Amino acid sequence: MRDKKLVASIREAIIASGLKDGMTISFHHHMRNGDYVLNMVMDEIAALGIKGLTVNATALFDIHLPLIEHIKNGVVTTLMTNYMSAGLGKIICTGVMENPVQFRTHGTRPDDIIHGRTPIDVAFVAAPQSDDMGNCTGKYGKSACGAFGYAIIDAQYAKKTVVITDELVEYPMVGFTVPEVYVDYVVQVDAIGDPNGIVSGTTRITRDPVGLAMAQWAAKVVEHSGLLVDGFSFQTGAGGATLAGAKFLKDIMLEKGIKGSYVMGGITKYLVEMLQAGCFKTILDGQTFDLDSIDSLRNDPRHQEVSLYHYAGPNAPSCIVNSLDTIFAGATEVDVDFNVNVHTDSNGIIMGGSGGHSDICAGARMAVIITPMFRNRLPMIRDRVTTITTPGKDIDVLVTQGGIAVNPRQEELKARLTAAGLPIVDIHDLQAKAERITGKPQPIRHGDKVVAEVIYRDGTIIDRIYNTL
């Protein structure tokens, strides 16, 4: 007899799941700042009088600001996440939570779930398309988000999994990502998210002359590193300067006839163009950022969907980041020991998180950070970063508009880049150059309450964030 998984409402699914006080629920962030599901679920949980929950979400955005009321009312007592946007972060930094937020990396989170360190009682999967048995995906539907890399592990390892969709199709759906064997309940709603917040028409390369100059130098670093040969593998983020770096690298690869192995990252149309131009033989995609990339994932078999455990699980037998040759990543601050901060601004207020930053920098043969010497009259090269996200031992090169600093651990690389005529400078000289323009900043003041813990990919707490005054 065919199972009956389709229930009438989110409330009915919550009740059927057996959710009780003190349990852990999870959400994924493929809907990004267009997500409706987390708020809808939390409102129903609060109405049912359930309290003391841990929310384990891959990322939290300002659309999730209603969480603050659920924290104040005791519905939520612990947050686990890999990233938190500035609106939420500012409130968390006031000390509104009794327990500190636990920040993990994109690789550590699924690793901890799989190995039972952070078990999930009920996973809520926002699915742009599903059938009534729970076969679902992010590739299709009016709310299509692309790759479903975060949701895969949650669905597979949660004690109960609820799929919430706004497009129900005939069983069995074609092209599913999460199979029905991991799904307990299915709910159809009017909308799981706002497409304008889920994806954009395009994520743009910077037009800023400073950003373009840094991007060109970053591409030249790769060209002369000795790593740019056939079989080369690469990851970049979706920021303007890092995307520009990918564009300049594409030009170099085409000029030299380099045929790379794979490219990863927050997948954008620029990486799709590198695939289509023959720079790489495949895209490995855990998170898709724009409409062109979603279309590529749907239609090009060379564009492959992967889970975040496959991407960066630190205790997996192998994972994709450990085969990377080069990565481009950004920073809010870098210090003279090459430690990188992407968690807080220079006032110590949460406005981000590691995501995959620590994972890719640890795994790649060469990690290149692209960031300006200063922003808004504040120097970005410090004696010590406000918050350590990625330790300096994992960073190889820092590219700024004032020159390129190479980690002293990489003397051979420094010699190669110097011989190529690139503007290599000591990181202390970069710091001094920035401070001559901005002045030396005063130390920030904070309280003694820990509002967040930064957990490195080996499971250790690498830094703590304190309440603001």
GROMACS .gro file of C-alpha atoms in nm:
model
  469
    1MET     CA    1   0.000   0.000   0.000
    2ARG     CA    2   0.129   0.344  -0.092
    3ASP     CA    3   0.246   0.561   0.198
    4LYS     CA    4   0.057   0.880   0.278
    5LYS     CA    5   0.313   1.152   0.350
    6LEU     CA    6   0.126   1.457   0.228
    7VAL     CA    7  -0.020   1.653   0.520
    8ALA     CA    8  -0.246   1.956   0.514
    9SER     CA    9  -0.029   2.213   0.693
   10ILE     CA   10   0.305   2.292   0.849
   11ARG     CA   11   0.143   2.267   1.192
   12GLU     CA   12   0.018   1.915   1.116
   13ALA     CA   13   0.369   1.815   1.001
   14ILE     CA   14   0.527   1.954   1.320
   15ILE     CA   15   0.282   1.762   1.538
   16ALA     CA   16   0.331   1.441   1.336
   17SER     CA   17   0.710   1.474   1.362
   18GLY     CA   18   0.691   1.448   1.741
   19LEU     CA   19   0.878   1.773   1.800
   20LYS     CA   20   0.911   1.844   2.173
   21ASP     CA   21   1.074   2.097   2.406
   22GLY     CA   22   1.455   2.095   2.396
   23MET     CA   23   1.492   1.929   2.056
   24THR     CA   24   1.704   2.041   1.757
   25ILE     CA   25   1.557   2.149   1.424
   26SER     CA   26   1.742   2.239   1.106
   27PHE     CA   27   1.702   2.460   0.803
   28HIS     CA   28   1.909   2.515   0.488
   29HIS     CA   29   1.967   2.852   0.323
   30HIS     CA   30   1.933   2.788  -0.050
   31MET     CA   31   1.642   3.036  -0.040
   32ARG     CA   32   1.888   3.294   0.102
   33ASN     CA   33   1.732   3.633   0.179
   34GLY     CA   34   1.412   3.529   0.001
   35ASP     CA   35   1.336   3.245   0.243
   36TYR     CA   36   0.985   3.218   0.389
   37VAL     CA   37   1.010   2.868   0.536
   38LEU     CA   38   1.211   2.928   0.854
   39ASN     CA   39   0.979   3.203   0.972
   40MET     CA   40   0.663   3.007   0.884
   41VAL     CA   41   0.786   2.701   1.072
   42MET     CA   42   0.902   2.897   1.377
   43ASP     CA   43   0.570   3.081   1.405
   44GLU     CA   44   0.382   2.751   1.407
   45ILE     CA   45   0.620   2.602   1.664
   46ALA     CA   46   0.572   2.906   1.890
   47ALA     CA   47   0.193   2.881   1.854
   48LEU     CA   48   0.214   2.517   1.967
   49GLY     CA   49   0.393   2.628   2.285
   50ILE     CA   50   0.715   2.435   2.215
   51LYS     CA   51   1.022   2.589   2.382
   52GLY     CA   52   1.394   2.550   2.440
   53LEU     CA   53   1.482   2.455   2.084
   54THR     CA   54   1.820   2.454   1.912
   55VAL     CA   55   1.802   2.593   1.559
   56ASN     CA   56   2.078   2.455   1.336
   57ALA     CA   57   2.064   2.660   1.015
   58THR     CA   58   2.328   2.664   0.745
   59ALA     CA   59   2.297   3.044   0.727
   60LEU     CA   60   2.074   3.317   0.867
   61PHE     CA   61   1.977   3.636   0.683
   62ASP     CA   62   1.797   3.955   0.777
   63ILE     CA   63   1.470   3.805   0.652
   64HIS     CA   64   1.501   3.583   0.960
   65LEU     CA   65   1.493   3.877   1.205
   66PRO     CA   66   1.167   3.742   1.357
   67LEU     CA   67   1.390   3.479   1.522
   68ILE     CA   68   1.482   3.744   1.777
   69GLU     CA   69   1.130   3.740   1.924
   70HIS     CA   70   1.141   3.361   1.943
   71ILE     CA   71   1.472   3.392   2.130
   72LYS     CA   72   1.327   3.647   2.372
   73ASN     CA   73   1.022   3.427   2.432
   74GLY     CA   74   1.229   3.115   2.503
   75VAL     CA   75   1.120   2.922   2.193
   76VAL     CA   76   1.483   2.921   2.075
   77THR     CA   77   1.769   2.895   2.323
   78THR     CA   78   2.062   2.797   2.098
   79LEU     CA   79   2.165   2.893   1.745
   80MET     CA   80   2.408   2.700   1.528
   81THR     CA   81   2.499   2.843   1.189
   82ASN     CA   82   2.779   2.898   0.937
   83TYR     CA   83   2.691   3.258   0.852
   84MET     CA   84   2.482   3.542   0.995
   85SER     CA   85   2.397   3.868   0.820
   86ALA     CA   86   2.454   4.206   0.981
   87GLY     CA   87   2.099   4.287   1.091
   88LEU     CA   88   2.073   3.973   1.303
   89GLY     CA   89   2.438   3.994   1.404
   90LYS     CA   90   2.402   4.340   1.552
   91ILE     CA   91   2.120   4.225   1.781
   92ILE     CA   92   2.300   3.904   1.881
   93CYS     CA   93   2.601   4.117   1.979
   94THR     CA   94   2.388   4.302   2.236
   95GLY     CA   95   2.380   3.978   2.436
   96VAL     CA   96   2.016   3.890   2.376
   97MET     CA   97   2.090   3.515   2.393
   98GLU     CA   98   2.189   3.328   2.706
   99ASN     CA   99   2.388   3.069   2.510
  100PRO     CA  100   2.655   3.176   2.258
  101VAL     CA  101   2.590   3.124   1.888
  102GLN     CA  102   2.798   2.836   1.751
  103PHE     CA  103   2.958   2.922   1.418
  104ARG     CA  104   3.079   2.627   1.211
  105THR     CA  105   3.219   2.595   0.861
  106HIS     CA  106   3.034   2.452   0.564
  107GLY     CA  107   3.239   2.135   0.601
  108THR     CA  108   3.228   2.101   0.980
  109ARG     CA  109   2.850   2.134   1.008
  110PRO     CA  110   2.759   1.822   0.803
  111ASP     CA  111   3.054   1.636   0.956
  112ASP     CA  112   2.917   1.702   1.306
  113ILE     CA  113   2.566   1.596   1.199
  114ILE     CA  114   2.684   1.272   1.036
  115HIS     CA  115   2.903   1.172   1.330
  116GLY     CA  116   2.636   1.247   1.591
  117ARG     CA  117   2.797   1.547   1.758
  118THR     CA  118   2.503   1.773   1.663
  119PRO     CA  119   2.211   1.540   1.590
  120ILE     CA  120   1.897   1.679   1.424
  121ASP     CA  121   1.554   1.578   1.549
  122VAL     CA  122   1.351   1.739   1.270
  123ALA     CA  123   1.483   1.882   0.944
  124PHE     CA  124   1.267   2.126   0.748
  125VAL     CA  125   1.360   2.121   0.378
  126ALA     CA  126   1.240   2.409   0.160
  127ALA     CA  127   1.200   2.241  -0.180
  128PRO     CA  128   1.117   2.433  -0.498
  129GLN     CA  129   0.973   2.113  -0.644
  130SER     CA  130   0.862   1.785  -0.486
  131ASP     CA  131   0.625   1.495  -0.538
  132ASP     CA  132   0.389   1.370  -0.268
  133MET     CA  133   0.643   1.112  -0.145
  134GLY     CA  134   0.916   1.373  -0.092
  135ASN     CA  135   1.143   1.322  -0.393
  136CYS     CA  136   1.255   1.681  -0.428
  137THR     CA  137   1.507   1.922  -0.578
  138GLY     CA  138   1.609   2.286  -0.608
  139LYS     CA  139   1.667   2.271  -0.985
  140TYR     CA  140   1.306   2.319  -1.094
  141GLY     CA  141   1.000   2.519  -0.996
  142LYS     CA  142   0.892   2.881  -0.966
  143SER     CA  143   1.122   2.916  -0.662
  144ALA     CA  144   1.417   2.731  -0.818
  145CYS     CA  145   1.741   2.786  -0.626
  146GLY     CA  146   1.975   2.546  -0.808
  147ALA     CA  147   2.203   2.304  -0.626
  148PHE     CA  148   2.070   2.150  -0.305
  149GLY     CA  149   2.404   2.085  -0.139
  150TYR     CA  150   2.307   2.194   0.213
  151ALA     CA  151   1.973   2.012   0.227
  152ILE     CA  152   2.107   1.669   0.129
  153ILE     CA  153   2.278   1.583   0.458
  154ASP     CA  154   2.002   1.734   0.675
  155ALA     CA  155   1.737   1.523   0.502
  156GLN     CA  156   1.945   1.207   0.517
  157TYR     CA  157   2.051   1.222   0.884
  158ALA     CA  158   1.761   1.389   1.066
  159LYS     CA  159   1.538   1.162   1.273
  160LYS     CA  160   1.241   1.314   1.088
  161THR     CA  161   1.240   1.516   0.766
  162VAL     CA  162   0.963   1.750   0.651
  163VAL     CA  163   0.967   1.873   0.291
  164ILE     CA  164   0.787   2.205   0.236
  165THR     CA  165   0.722   2.289  -0.129
  166ASP     CA  166   0.528   2.537  -0.340
  167GLU     CA  167   0.525   2.315  -0.649
  168LEU     CA  168   0.391   1.962  -0.615
  169VAL     CA  169   0.438   1.738  -0.920
  170GLU     CA  170   0.323   1.392  -1.018
  171TYR     CA  171   0.504   1.096  -0.860
  172PRO     CA  172   0.781   1.015  -0.929
  173MET     CA  173   0.933   1.352  -1.007
  174VAL     CA  174   1.207   1.357  -1.269
  175GLY     CA  175   1.551   1.486  -1.167
  176PHE     CA  176   1.515   1.471  -0.789
  177THR     CA  177   1.812   1.544  -0.561
  178VAL     CA  178   1.679   1.423  -0.225
  179PRO     CA  179   1.504   1.082  -0.255
  180GLU     CA  180   1.183   0.990  -0.079
  181VAL     CA  181   1.357   0.734   0.145
  182TYR     CA  182   1.478   1.019   0.368
  183VAL     CA  183   1.145   1.208   0.383
  184ASP     CA  184   0.867   1.156   0.639
  185TYR     CA  185   0.618   1.433   0.558
  186VAL     CA  186   0.539   1.666   0.269
  187VAL     CA  187   0.356   1.999   0.292
  188GLN     CA  188   0.244   2.218   0.003
  189VAL     CA  189   0.228   2.594   0.066
  190ASP     CA  190   0.162   2.895  -0.155
  191ALA     CA  191   0.522   3.017  -0.157
  192ILE     CA  192   0.847   2.901   0.004
  193GLY     CA  193   1.031   3.219  -0.089
  194ASP     CA  194   1.064   3.535  -0.291
  195PRO     CA  195   1.254   3.457  -0.614
  196ASN     CA  196   1.404   3.808  -0.608
  197GLY     CA  197   1.580   3.721  -0.282
  198ILE     CA  198   1.669   3.365  -0.379
  199VAL     CA  199   1.870   3.439  -0.692
  200SER     CA  200   1.960   3.742  -0.898
  201GLY     CA  201   1.972   3.781  -1.272
  202THR     CA  202   2.347   3.806  -1.234
  203THR     CA  203   2.614   3.855  -0.972
  204ARG     CA  204   2.837   4.126  -1.109
  205ILE     CA  205   3.209   4.168  -1.154
  206THR     CA  206   3.334   4.481  -0.981
  207ARG     CA  207   3.379   4.797  -1.188
  208ASP     CA  208   3.586   4.964  -0.919
  209PRO     CA  209   3.935   5.040  -1.055
  210VAL     CA  210   4.095   4.934  -0.725
  211GLY     CA  211   3.908   4.605  -0.728
  212LEU     CA  212   4.000   4.542  -1.091
  213ALA     CA  213   4.367   4.611  -1.024
  214MET     CA  214   4.370   4.365  -0.733
  215ALA     CA  215   4.188   4.107  -0.946
  216GLN     CA  216   4.446   4.135  -1.224
  217TRP     CA  217   4.730   4.086  -0.978
  218ALA     CA  218   4.553   3.785  -0.825
  219ALA     CA  219   4.525   3.623  -1.168
  220LYS     CA  220   4.894   3.694  -1.229
  221VAL     CA  221   4.979   3.529  -0.895
  222VAL     CA  222   4.813   3.210  -1.020
  223GLU     CA  223   4.978   3.238  -1.362
  224HIS     CA  224   5.326   3.252  -1.211
  225SER     CA  225   5.269   3.020  -0.915
  226GLY     CA  226   5.363   2.704  -1.104
  227LEU     CA  227   5.014   2.561  -1.040
  228LEU     CA  228   4.848   2.675  -1.363
  229VAL     CA  229   4.891   2.360  -1.573
  230ASP     CA  230   4.651   2.114  -1.734
  231GLY     CA  231   4.433   1.958  -1.464
  232PHE     CA  232   4.431   2.281  -1.261
  233SER     CA  233   4.141   2.311  -1.009
  234PHE     CA  234   4.000   2.636  -0.875
  235GLN     CA  235   3.739   2.792  -0.646
  236THR     CA  236   3.626   3.149  -0.611
  237GLY     CA  237   3.352   3.328  -0.421
  238ALA     CA  238   3.076   3.546  -0.563
  239GLY     CA  239   3.219   3.884  -0.454
  240GLY     CA  240   3.293   4.148  -0.716
  241ALA     CA  241   3.675   4.141  -0.691
  242THR     CA  242   3.701   3.761  -0.674
  243LEU     CA  243   3.470   3.727  -0.976
  244ALA     CA  244   3.689   3.975  -1.163
  245GLY     CA  245   3.990   3.764  -1.068
  246ALA     CA  246   3.817   3.461  -1.221
  247LYS     CA  247   3.751   3.657  -1.539
  248PHE     CA  248   4.117   3.757  -1.574
  249LEU     CA  249   4.222   3.401  -1.498
  250LYS     CA  250   3.990   3.276  -1.773
  251ASP     CA  251   4.167   3.504  -2.022
  252ILE     CA  252   4.506   3.367  -1.915
  253MET     CA  253   4.387   3.006  -1.938
  254LEU     CA  254   4.247   3.058  -2.288
  255GLU     CA  255   4.563   3.235  -2.402
  256LYS     CA  256   4.784   2.954  -2.273
  257GLY     CA  257   4.550   2.672  -2.373
  258ILE     CA  258   4.522   2.543  -2.014
  259LYS     CA  259   4.253   2.277  -1.965
  260GLY     CA  260   4.152   2.265  -1.601
  261SER     CA  261   3.995   1.982  -1.404
  262TYR     CA  262   3.710   2.137  -1.202
  263VAL     CA  263   3.587   2.468  -1.073
  264MET     CA  264   3.383   2.525  -0.756
  265GLY     CA  265   3.245   2.810  -0.552
  266GLY     CA  266   2.929   3.000  -0.514
  267ILE     CA  267   2.845   2.919  -0.877
  268THR     CA  268   2.778   3.218  -1.100
  269LYS     CA  269   2.745   3.272  -1.473
  270TYR     CA  270   3.116   3.362  -1.491
  271LEU     CA  271   3.216   3.013  -1.380
  272VAL     CA  272   2.961   2.867  -1.621
  273GLU     CA  273   3.127   3.071  -1.898
  274MET     CA  274   3.465   2.921  -1.801
  275LEU     CA  275   3.314   2.574  -1.835
  276GLN     CA  276   3.157   2.656  -2.169
  277ALA     CA  277   3.485   2.807  -2.295
  278GLY     CA  278   3.667   2.481  -2.219
  279CYS     CA  279   3.872   2.611  -1.925
  280PHE     CA  280   3.739   2.330  -1.703
  281LYS     CA  281   3.583   1.992  -1.770
  282THR     CA  282   3.326   2.015  -1.490
  283ILE     CA  283   3.160   2.237  -1.231
  284LEU     CA  284   3.105   2.090  -0.884
  285ASP     CA  285   2.816   2.284  -0.733
  286GLY     CA  286   2.689   2.295  -0.375
  287GLN     CA  287   2.525   2.640  -0.401
  288THR     CA  288   2.404   2.821  -0.711
  289PHE     CA  289   2.385   3.200  -0.718
  290ASP     CA  290   2.218   3.317  -1.036
  291LEU     CA  291   1.971   3.226  -1.309
  292ASP     CA  292   2.232   3.135  -1.573
  293SER     CA  293   2.392   2.890  -1.332
  294ILE     CA  294   2.059   2.727  -1.245
  295ASP     CA  295   1.993   2.681  -1.615
  296SER     CA  296   2.338   2.526  -1.659
  297LEU     CA  297   2.280   2.284  -1.370
  298ARG     CA  298   1.949   2.175  -1.522
  299ASN     CA  299   2.079   2.122  -1.874
  300ASP     CA  300   2.454   2.052  -1.878
  301PRO     CA  301   2.566   1.711  -1.745
  302ARG     CA  302   2.913   1.858  -1.688
  303HIS     CA  303   2.760   2.077  -1.417
  304GLN     CA  304   2.729   1.845  -1.115
  305GLU     CA  305   2.547   1.884  -0.783
  306VAL     CA  306   2.733   1.784  -0.464
  307SER     CA  307   2.657   1.779  -0.091
  308LEU     CA  308   2.849   2.002   0.148
  309TYR     CA  309   2.997   1.694   0.314
  310HIS     CA  310   3.139   1.586  -0.022
  311TYR     CA  311   3.259   1.942  -0.065
  312ALA     CA  312   3.448   1.986   0.262
  313GLY     CA  313   3.383   1.718   0.524
  314PRO     CA  314   3.703   1.726   0.736
  315ASN     CA  315   3.667   1.363   0.847
  316ALA     CA  316   3.547   1.222   0.517
  317PRO     CA  317   3.784   0.972   0.348
  318SER     CA  318   3.834   1.248   0.091
  319CYS     CA  319   3.660   1.571  -0.003
  320ILE     CA  320   3.669   1.815  -0.292
  321VAL     CA  321   3.847   2.103  -0.117
  322ASN     CA  322   4.150   1.884  -0.052
  323SER     CA  323   4.206   1.854  -0.428
  324LEU     CA  324   4.194   2.229  -0.496
  325ASP     CA  325   4.500   2.395  -0.644
  326THR     CA  326   4.403   2.759  -0.595
  327ILE     CA  327   4.125   2.960  -0.432
  328PHE     CA  328   4.033   3.328  -0.433
  329ALA     CA  329   3.860   3.456  -0.117
  330GLY     CA  330   3.789   3.788   0.048
  331ALA     CA  331   3.839   3.929   0.399
  332THR     CA  332   3.704   4.200   0.624
  333GLU     CA  333   4.044   4.213   0.798
  334VAL     CA  334   4.383   4.045   0.774
  335ASP     CA  335   4.656   4.074   1.037
  336VAL     CA  336   5.034   4.068   1.014
  337ASP     CA  337   5.031   3.694   1.091
  338PHE     CA  338   4.797   3.640   0.791
  339ASN     CA  339   4.498   3.550   1.011
  340VAL     CA  340   4.173   3.639   0.831
  341ASN     CA  341   3.843   3.771   0.968
  342VAL     CA  342   3.514   3.731   0.780
  343HIS     CA  343   3.290   3.703   1.089
  344THR     CA  344   3.282   4.058   1.226
  345ASP     CA  345   3.341   4.414   1.118
  346SER     CA  346   3.617   4.623   1.273
  347ASN     CA  347   3.384   4.715   1.561
  348GLY     CA  348   3.339   4.350   1.654
  349ILE     CA  349   2.981   4.326   1.528
  350ILE     CA  350   2.880   4.001   1.357
  351MET     CA  351   2.818   4.048   0.985
  352GLY     CA  352   2.917   3.719   0.823
  353GLY     CA  353   3.075   3.385   0.897
  354SER     CA  354   3.322   3.136   0.764
  355GLY     CA  355   3.091   2.953   0.528
  356GLY     CA  356   3.349   2.763   0.327
  357HIS     CA  357   3.632   3.014   0.384
  358SER     CA  358   3.828   2.806   0.636
  359ASP     CA  359   3.758   2.485   0.445
  360ILE     CA  360   3.896   2.599   0.112
  361CYS     CA  361   4.196   2.781   0.259
  362ALA     CA  362   4.295   2.469   0.452
  363GLY     CA  363   4.247   2.240   0.157
  364ALA     CA  364   4.395   2.434  -0.135
  365ARG     CA  365   4.760   2.424  -0.235
  366MET     CA  366   4.751   2.806  -0.263
  367ALA     CA  367   4.501   3.031  -0.086
  368VAL     CA  368   4.486   3.387  -0.223
  369ILE     CA  369   4.305   3.658  -0.023
  370ILE     CA  370   4.192   3.965  -0.218
  371THR     CA  371   4.108   4.268  -0.005
  372PRO     CA  372   4.179   4.644  -0.010
  373MET     CA  373   4.424   4.802   0.234
  374PHE     CA  374   4.144   5.011   0.385
  375ARG     CA  375   3.768   5.063   0.377
  376ASN     CA  376   3.581   5.370   0.501
  377ARG     CA  377   3.900   5.518   0.644
  378LEU     CA  378   3.973   5.203   0.845
  379PRO     CA  379   4.283   4.993   0.775
  380MET     CA  380   4.213   4.630   0.686
  381ILE     CA  381   4.560   4.506   0.784
  382ARG     CA  382   4.579   4.493   1.162
  383ASP     CA  383   4.816   4.389   1.438
  384ARG     CA  384   4.552   4.126   1.517
  385VAL     CA  385   4.220   4.076   1.346
  386THR     CA  386   3.910   4.148   1.553
  387THR     CA  387   3.798   3.786   1.509
  388ILE     CA  388   3.998   3.495   1.369
  389THR     CA  389   3.800   3.302   1.110
  390THR     CA  390   4.082   3.137   0.918
  391PRO     CA  391   4.427   3.096   1.074
  392GLY     CA  392   4.731   3.246   0.905
  393LYS     CA  393   4.892   2.905   0.854
  394ASP     CA  394   4.629   2.838   0.584
  395ILE     CA  395   4.682   3.164   0.392
  396ASP     CA  396   4.953   3.192   0.126
  397VAL     CA  397   4.907   3.526  -0.049
  398LEU     CA  398   4.740   3.859   0.029
  399VAL     CA  399   4.660   4.084  -0.269
  400THR     CA  400   4.584   4.453  -0.206
  401GLN     CA  401   4.600   4.768  -0.418
  402GLY     CA  402   4.925   4.853  -0.237
  403GLY     CA  403   5.104   4.533  -0.333
  404ILE     CA  404   5.115   4.159  -0.275
  405ALA     CA  405   5.229   4.002   0.052
  406VAL     CA  406   5.338   3.637   0.060
  407ASN     CA  407   5.329   3.433   0.379
  408PRO     CA  408   5.688   3.380   0.500
  409ARG     CA  409   5.612   3.006   0.504
  410GLN     CA  410   5.607   3.020   0.123
  411GLU     CA  411   5.959   3.130   0.027
  412GLU     CA  412   5.961   2.938  -0.304
  413LEU     CA  413   5.633   3.097  -0.408
  414LYS     CA  414   5.762   3.440  -0.309
  415ALA     CA  415   6.070   3.386  -0.525
  416ARG     CA  416   5.857   3.285  -0.824
  417LEU     CA  417   5.632   3.591  -0.797
  418THR     CA  418   5.925   3.826  -0.743
  419ALA     CA  419   6.099   3.686  -1.050
  420ALA     CA  420   5.780   3.748  -1.250
  421GLY     CA  421   5.798   4.117  -1.161
  422LEU     CA  422   5.492   4.128  -0.939
  423PRO     CA  423   5.488   4.398  -0.667
  424ILE     CA  424   5.584   4.182  -0.367
  425VAL     CA  425   5.595   4.366  -0.035
  426ASP     CA  426   5.624   4.270   0.331
  427ILE     CA  427   5.287   4.258   0.507
  428HIS     CA  428   5.416   4.496   0.778
  429ASP     CA  429   5.496   4.750   0.506
  430LEU     CA  430   5.141   4.713   0.371
  431GLN     CA  431   5.009   4.777   0.720
  432ALA     CA  432   5.225   5.087   0.760
  433LYS     CA  433   5.121   5.217   0.417
  434ALA     CA  434   4.752   5.180   0.507
  435GLU     CA  435   4.795   5.345   0.847
  436ARG     CA  436   4.973   5.644   0.694
  437ILE     CA  437   4.645   5.708   0.510
  438THR     CA  438   4.394   5.614   0.779
  439GLY     CA  439   4.581   5.652   1.105
  440LYS     CA  440   4.610   5.371   1.358
  441PRO     CA  441   4.270   5.260   1.490
  442GLN     CA  442   4.190   5.257   1.860
  443PRO     CA  443   4.128   4.915   2.019
  444ILE     CA  444   3.758   4.829   2.023
  445ARG     CA  445   3.574   4.801   2.355
  446HIS     CA  446   3.354   4.505   2.430
  447GLY     CA  447   3.192   4.340   2.729
  448ASP     CA  448   3.284   4.012   2.892
  449LYS     CA  449   2.984   3.808   2.774
  450VAL     CA  450   3.060   3.557   2.497
  451VAL     CA  451   2.790   3.596   2.232
  452ALA     CA  452   2.941   3.357   1.975
  453GLU     CA  453   3.205   3.089   1.940
  454VAL     CA  454   3.398   3.041   1.617
  455ILE     CA  455   3.454   2.670   1.560
  456TYR     CA  456   3.734   2.581   1.320
  457ARG     CA  457   3.704   2.286   1.084
  458ASP     CA  458   3.888   2.056   1.327
  459GLY     CA  459   3.617   2.115   1.588
  460THR     CA  460   3.822   2.345   1.814
  461ILE     CA  461   3.709   2.693   1.917
  462ILE     CA  462   3.945   2.924   1.730
  463ASP     CA  463   3.800   3.251   1.867
  464ARG     CA  464   3.513   3.403   2.064
  465ILE     CA  465   3.300   3.709   1.995
  466TYR     CA  466   3.194   3.929   2.288
  467ASN     CA  467   2.899   4.158   2.346
  468THR     CA  468   2.924   4.516   2.231
  469LEU     CA  469   2.909   4.813   2.470
   0.00000   0.00000   0.00000
